[in-house]
PDB file of C-alpha atoms in Angstrom:
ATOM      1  CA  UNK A   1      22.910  29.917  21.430  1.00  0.00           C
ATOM      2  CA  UNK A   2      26.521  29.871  22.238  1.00  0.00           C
ATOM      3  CA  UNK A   3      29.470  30.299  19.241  1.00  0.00           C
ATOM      4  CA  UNK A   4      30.779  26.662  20.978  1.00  0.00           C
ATOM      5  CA  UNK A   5      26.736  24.976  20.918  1.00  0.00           C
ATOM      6  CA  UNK A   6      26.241  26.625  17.104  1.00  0.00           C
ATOM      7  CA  UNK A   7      29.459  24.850  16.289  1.00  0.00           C
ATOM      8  CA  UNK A   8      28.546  21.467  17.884  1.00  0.00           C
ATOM      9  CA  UNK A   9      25.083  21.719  15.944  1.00  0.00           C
ATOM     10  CA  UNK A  10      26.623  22.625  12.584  1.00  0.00           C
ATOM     11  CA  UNK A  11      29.048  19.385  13.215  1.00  0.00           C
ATOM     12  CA  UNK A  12      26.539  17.373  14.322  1.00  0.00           C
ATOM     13  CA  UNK A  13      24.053  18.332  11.206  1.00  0.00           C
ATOM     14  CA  UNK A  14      27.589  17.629   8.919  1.00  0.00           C
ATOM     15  CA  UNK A  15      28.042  14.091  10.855  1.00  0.00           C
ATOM     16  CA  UNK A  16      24.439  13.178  10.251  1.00  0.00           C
ATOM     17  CA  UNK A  17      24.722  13.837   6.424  1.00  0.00           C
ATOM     18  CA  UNK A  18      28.251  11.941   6.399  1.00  0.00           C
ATOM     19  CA  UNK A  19      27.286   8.885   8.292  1.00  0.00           C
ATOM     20  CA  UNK A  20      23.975   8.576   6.804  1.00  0.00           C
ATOM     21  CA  UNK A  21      25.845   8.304   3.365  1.00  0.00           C
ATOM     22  CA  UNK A  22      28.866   6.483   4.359  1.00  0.00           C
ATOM     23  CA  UNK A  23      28.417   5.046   7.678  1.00  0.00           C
ATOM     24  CA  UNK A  24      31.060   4.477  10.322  1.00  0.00           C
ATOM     25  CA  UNK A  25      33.598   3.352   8.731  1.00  0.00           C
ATOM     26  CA  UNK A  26      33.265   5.079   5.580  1.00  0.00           C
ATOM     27  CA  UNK A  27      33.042   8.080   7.094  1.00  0.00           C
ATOM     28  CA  UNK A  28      35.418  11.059   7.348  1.00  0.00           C
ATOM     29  CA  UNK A  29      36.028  13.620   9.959  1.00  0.00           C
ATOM     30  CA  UNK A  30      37.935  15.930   7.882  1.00  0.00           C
ATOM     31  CA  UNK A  31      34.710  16.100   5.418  1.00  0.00           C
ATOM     32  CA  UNK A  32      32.515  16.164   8.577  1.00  0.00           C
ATOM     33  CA  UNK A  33      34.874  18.992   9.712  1.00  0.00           C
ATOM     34  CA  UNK A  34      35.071  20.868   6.358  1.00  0.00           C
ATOM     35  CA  UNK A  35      30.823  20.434   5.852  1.00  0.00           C
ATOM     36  CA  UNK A  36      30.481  22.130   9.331  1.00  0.00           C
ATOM     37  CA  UNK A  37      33.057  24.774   9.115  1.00  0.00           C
ATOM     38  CA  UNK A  38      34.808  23.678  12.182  1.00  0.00           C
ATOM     39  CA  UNK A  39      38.367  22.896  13.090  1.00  0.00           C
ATOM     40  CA  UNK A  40      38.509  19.230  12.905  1.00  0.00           C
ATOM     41  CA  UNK A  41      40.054  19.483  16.763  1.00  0.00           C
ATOM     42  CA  UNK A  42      36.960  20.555  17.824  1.00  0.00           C
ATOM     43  CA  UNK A  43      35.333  17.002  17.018  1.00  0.00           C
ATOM     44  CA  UNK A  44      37.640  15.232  19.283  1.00  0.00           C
ATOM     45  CA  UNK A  45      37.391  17.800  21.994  1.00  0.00           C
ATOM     46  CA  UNK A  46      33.275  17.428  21.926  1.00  0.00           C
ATOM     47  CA  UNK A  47      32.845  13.215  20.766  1.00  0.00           C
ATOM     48  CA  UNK A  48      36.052  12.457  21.408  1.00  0.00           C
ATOM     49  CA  UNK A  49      36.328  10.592  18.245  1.00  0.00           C
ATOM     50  CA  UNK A  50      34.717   9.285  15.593  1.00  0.00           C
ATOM     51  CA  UNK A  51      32.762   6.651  17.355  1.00  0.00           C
ATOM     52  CA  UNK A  52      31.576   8.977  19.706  1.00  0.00           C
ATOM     53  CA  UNK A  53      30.257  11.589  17.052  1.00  0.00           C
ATOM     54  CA  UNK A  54      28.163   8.879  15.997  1.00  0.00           C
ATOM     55  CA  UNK A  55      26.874   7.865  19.050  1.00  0.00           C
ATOM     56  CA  UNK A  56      25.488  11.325  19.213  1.00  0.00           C
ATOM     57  CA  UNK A  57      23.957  11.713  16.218  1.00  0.00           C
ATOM     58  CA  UNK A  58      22.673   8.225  16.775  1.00  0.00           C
ATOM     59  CA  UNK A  59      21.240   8.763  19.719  1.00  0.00           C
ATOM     60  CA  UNK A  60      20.087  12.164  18.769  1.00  0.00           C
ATOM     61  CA  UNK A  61      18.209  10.764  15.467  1.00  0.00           C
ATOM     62  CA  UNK A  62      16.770   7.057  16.982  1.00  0.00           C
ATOM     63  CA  UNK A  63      16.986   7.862  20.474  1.00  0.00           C
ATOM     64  CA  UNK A  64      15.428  11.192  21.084  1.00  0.00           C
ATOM     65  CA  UNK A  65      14.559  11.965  17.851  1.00  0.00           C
ATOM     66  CA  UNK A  66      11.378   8.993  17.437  1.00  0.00           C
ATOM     67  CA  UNK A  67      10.375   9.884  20.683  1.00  0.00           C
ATOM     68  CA  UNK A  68       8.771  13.074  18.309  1.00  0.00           C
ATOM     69  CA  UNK A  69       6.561   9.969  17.132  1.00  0.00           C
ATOM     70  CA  UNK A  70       4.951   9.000  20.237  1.00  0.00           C
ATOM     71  CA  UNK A  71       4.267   5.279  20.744  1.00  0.00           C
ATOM     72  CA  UNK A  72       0.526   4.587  21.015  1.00  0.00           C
ATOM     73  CA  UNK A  73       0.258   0.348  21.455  1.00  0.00           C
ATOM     74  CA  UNK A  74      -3.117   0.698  21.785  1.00  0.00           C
ATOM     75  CA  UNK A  75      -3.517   2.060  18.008  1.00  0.00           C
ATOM     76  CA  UNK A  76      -0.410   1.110  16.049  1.00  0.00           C
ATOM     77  CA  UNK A  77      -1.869   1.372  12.569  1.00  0.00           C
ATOM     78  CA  UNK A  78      -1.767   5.144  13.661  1.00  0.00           C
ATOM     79  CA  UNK A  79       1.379   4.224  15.417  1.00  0.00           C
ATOM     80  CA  UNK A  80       2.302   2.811  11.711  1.00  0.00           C
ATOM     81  CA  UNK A  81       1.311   5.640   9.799  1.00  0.00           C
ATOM     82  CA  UNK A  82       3.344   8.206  11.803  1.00  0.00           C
ATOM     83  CA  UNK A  83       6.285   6.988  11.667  1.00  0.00           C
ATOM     84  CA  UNK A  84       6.234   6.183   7.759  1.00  0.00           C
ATOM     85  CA  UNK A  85       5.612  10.131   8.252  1.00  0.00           C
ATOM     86  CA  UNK A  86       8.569  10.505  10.295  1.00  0.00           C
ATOM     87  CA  UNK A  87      11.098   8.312   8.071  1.00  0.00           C
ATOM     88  CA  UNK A  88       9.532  10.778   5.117  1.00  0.00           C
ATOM     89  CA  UNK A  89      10.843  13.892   6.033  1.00  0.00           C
ATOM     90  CA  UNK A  90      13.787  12.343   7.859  1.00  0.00           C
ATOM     91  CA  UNK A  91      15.075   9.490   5.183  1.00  0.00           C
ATOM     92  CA  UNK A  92      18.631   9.490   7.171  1.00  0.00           C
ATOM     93  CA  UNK A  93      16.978   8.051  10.266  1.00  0.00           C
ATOM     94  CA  UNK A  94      16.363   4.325   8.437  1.00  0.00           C
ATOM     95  CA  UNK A  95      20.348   4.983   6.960  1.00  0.00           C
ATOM     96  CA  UNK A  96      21.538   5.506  10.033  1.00  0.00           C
ATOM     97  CA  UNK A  97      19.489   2.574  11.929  1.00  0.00           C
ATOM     98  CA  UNK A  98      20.623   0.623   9.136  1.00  0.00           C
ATOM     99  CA  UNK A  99      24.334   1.392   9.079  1.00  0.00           C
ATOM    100  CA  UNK A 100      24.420   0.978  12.947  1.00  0.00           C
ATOM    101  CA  UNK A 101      23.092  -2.742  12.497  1.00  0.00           C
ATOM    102  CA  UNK A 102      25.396  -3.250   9.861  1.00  0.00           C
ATOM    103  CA  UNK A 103      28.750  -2.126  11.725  1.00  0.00           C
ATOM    104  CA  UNK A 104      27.849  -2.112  15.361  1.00  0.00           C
ATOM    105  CA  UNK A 105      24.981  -5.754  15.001  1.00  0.00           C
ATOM    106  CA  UNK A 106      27.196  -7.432  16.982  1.00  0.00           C
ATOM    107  CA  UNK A 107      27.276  -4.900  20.316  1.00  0.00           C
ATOM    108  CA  UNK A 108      23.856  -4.659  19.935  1.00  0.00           C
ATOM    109  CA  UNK A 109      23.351  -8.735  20.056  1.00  0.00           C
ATOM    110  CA  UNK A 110      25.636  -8.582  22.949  1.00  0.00           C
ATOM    111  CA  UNK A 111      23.486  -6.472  25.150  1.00  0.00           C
ATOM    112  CA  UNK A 112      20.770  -5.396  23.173  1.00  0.00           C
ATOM    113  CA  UNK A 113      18.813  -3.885  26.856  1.00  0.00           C
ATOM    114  CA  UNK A 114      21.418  -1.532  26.816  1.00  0.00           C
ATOM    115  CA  UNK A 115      21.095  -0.724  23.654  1.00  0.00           C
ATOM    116  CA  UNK A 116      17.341  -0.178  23.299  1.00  0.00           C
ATOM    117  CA  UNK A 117      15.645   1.180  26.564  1.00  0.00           C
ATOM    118  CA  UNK A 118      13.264   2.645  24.546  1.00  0.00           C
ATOM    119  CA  UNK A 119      12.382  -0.588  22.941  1.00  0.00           C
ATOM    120  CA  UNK A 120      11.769  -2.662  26.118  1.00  0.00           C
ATOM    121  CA  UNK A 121       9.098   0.382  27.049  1.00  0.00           C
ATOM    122  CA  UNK A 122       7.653  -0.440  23.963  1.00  0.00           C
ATOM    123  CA  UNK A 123       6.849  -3.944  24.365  1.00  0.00           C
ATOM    124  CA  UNK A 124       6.069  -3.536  28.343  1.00  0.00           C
ATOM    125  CA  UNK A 125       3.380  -1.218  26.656  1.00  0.00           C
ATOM    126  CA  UNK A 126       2.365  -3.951  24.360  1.00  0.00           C
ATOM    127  CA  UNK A 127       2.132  -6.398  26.898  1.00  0.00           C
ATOM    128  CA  UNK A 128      -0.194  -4.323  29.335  1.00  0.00           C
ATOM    129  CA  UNK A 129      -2.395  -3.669  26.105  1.00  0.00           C
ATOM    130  CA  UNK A 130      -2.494  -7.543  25.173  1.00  0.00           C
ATOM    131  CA  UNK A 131      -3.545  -8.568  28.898  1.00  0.00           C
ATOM    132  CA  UNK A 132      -6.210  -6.217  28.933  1.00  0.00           C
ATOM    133  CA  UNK A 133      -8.153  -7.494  25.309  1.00  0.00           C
ATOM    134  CA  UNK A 134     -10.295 -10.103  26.161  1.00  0.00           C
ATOM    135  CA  UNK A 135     -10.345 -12.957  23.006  1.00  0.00           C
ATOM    136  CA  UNK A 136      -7.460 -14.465  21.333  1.00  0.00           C
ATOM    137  CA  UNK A 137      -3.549 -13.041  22.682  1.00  0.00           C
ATOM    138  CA  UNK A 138      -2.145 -12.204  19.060  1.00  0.00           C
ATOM    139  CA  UNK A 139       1.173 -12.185  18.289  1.00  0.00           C
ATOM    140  CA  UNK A 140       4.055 -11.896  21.156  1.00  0.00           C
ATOM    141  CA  UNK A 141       5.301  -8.319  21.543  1.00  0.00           C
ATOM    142  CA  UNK A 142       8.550  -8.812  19.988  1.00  0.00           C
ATOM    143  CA  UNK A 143       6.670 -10.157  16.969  1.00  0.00           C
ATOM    144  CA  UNK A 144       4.067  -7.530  16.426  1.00  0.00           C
ATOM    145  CA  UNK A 145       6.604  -4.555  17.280  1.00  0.00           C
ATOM    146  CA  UNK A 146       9.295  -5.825  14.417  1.00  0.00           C
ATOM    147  CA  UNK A 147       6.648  -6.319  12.082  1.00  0.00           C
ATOM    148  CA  UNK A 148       4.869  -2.868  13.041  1.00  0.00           C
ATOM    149  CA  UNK A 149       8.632  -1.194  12.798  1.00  0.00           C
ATOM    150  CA  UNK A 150       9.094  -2.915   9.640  1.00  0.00           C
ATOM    151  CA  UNK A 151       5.864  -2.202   7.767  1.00  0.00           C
ATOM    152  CA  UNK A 152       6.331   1.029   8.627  1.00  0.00           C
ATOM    153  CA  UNK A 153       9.592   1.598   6.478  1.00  0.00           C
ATOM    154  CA  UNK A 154       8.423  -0.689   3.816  1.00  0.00           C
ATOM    155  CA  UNK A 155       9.587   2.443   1.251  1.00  0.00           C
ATOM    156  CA  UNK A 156      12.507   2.614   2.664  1.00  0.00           C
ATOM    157  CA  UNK A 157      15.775   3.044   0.424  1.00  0.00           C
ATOM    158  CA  UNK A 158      17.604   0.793   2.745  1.00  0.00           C
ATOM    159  CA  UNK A 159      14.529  -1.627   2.230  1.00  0.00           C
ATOM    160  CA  UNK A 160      15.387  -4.378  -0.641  1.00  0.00           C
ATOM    161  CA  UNK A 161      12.286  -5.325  -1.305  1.00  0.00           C
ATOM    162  CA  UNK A 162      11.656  -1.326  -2.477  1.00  0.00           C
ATOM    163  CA  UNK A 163      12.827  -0.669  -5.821  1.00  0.00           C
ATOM    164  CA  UNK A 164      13.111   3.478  -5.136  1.00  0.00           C
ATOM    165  CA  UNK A 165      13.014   3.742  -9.279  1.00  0.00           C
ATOM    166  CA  UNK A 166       9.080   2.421  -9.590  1.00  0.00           C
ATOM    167  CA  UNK A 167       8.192   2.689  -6.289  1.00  0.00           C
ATOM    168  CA  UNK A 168       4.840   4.272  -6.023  1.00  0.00           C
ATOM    169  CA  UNK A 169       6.234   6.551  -3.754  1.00  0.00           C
ATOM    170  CA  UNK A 170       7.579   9.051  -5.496  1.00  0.00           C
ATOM    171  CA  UNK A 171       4.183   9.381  -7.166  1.00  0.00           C
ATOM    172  CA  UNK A 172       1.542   8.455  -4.477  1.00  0.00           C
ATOM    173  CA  UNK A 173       2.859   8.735  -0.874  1.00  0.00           C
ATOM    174  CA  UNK A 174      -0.786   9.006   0.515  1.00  0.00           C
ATOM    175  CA  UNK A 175      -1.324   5.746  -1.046  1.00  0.00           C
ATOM    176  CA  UNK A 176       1.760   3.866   0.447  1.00  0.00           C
ATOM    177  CA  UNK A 177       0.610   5.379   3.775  1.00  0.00           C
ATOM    178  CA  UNK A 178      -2.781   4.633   3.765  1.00  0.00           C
ATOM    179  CA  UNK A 179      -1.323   0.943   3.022  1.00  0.00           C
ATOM    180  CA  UNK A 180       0.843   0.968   5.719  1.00  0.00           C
ATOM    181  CA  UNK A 181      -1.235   1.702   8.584  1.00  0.00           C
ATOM    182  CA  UNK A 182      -4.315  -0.742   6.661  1.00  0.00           C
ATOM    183  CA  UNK A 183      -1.998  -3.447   6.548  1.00  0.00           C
ATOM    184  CA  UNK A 184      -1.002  -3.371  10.262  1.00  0.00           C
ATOM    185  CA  UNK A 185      -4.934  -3.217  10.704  1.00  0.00           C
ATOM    186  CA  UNK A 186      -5.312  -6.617   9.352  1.00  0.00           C
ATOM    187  CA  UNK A 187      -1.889  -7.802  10.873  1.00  0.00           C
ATOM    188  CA  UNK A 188      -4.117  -7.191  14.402  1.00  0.00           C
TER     189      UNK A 188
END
């Protein structure tokens, strides 16, 4: 690796930390800057500003980085399960989704097929599967995919239903996972 690609990594692992706490607006590039060791230049020269550094590490965390859990619409408890796996050893991915609905919602209402290829995929998937079970058609695929997503994260921190201080999380995960993917069992 480069001295200039180390650098962009070390800001980028800085930004993610910042954002995930702060989000956009509460962010700063001179912490980002002084967390990464870089000259605070060299953010504007690689993102161009702060918008753009988080449009990197947004992309890099939802974009590419839940394409490590591989969408399987023909088993989504599994589907479920994995990515409640996923949010566990990465809790800044569910901060960051959450802080780019919060301060970006509206862009995203806009034009949300340019904001979400990955999500239209998902529900073409879910389609194909639904036309090929014979019996009763289920829930639409927008439906079953946001309640899928949002079983999934149930635990969350960012979820306000979760009270992090008696969750059974902290002293069971296997049990909050083996609920997850049970409960999108039933939900199909």
């Amino acid at each position: 690796m480069s001295r200039a690609e180390a650098t962009k990594a070390r800001i980028l692992q800085a930004a993610t930390e910042e954002f995930a706490a702060y989000g956009i607006a509460g962010a700063r590039v001179d912490r980002i800057a002084k967390a990464a060791s870089a000259n605070k230049n060299l953010i504007y020269v690689y993102f161009c500003n702060k918008d753009g550094l988080f449009d990197a590490v947004f992309d890099a965390h939802l974009g590419r980085g839940l394409d490590l859990v591989p969408f399987t619409p023909d088993d989504l408890p599994d589907y479920a399960g994995r990515l409640f796996d996923h949010y566990q050893k990465h809790p800044e991915v569910l901060r960051l989704a959450t802080w780019h609905r919060l301060e970006r919602g509206t862009a995203l209402e806009a034009d949300p097929a340019v904001a979400e290829p990955a999500r239209a995929d998902k529900l073409a998937s879910l389609e194909a599967v639904r036309k090929d079970r014979e019996g009763t058609p289920g829930f639409a695929p927008a439906t079953l995919l946001t309640l899928v997503l949002a079983i999934a994260s149930a635990w969350s921190p960012t979820n306000a239903a979760s009270a992090p201080e008696t969750s059974v999380l902290t002293s069971d995960p296997a049990a909050c996972r083996s609920a997850i993917v049970e409960a999108v069992r039933r939900l199909l």
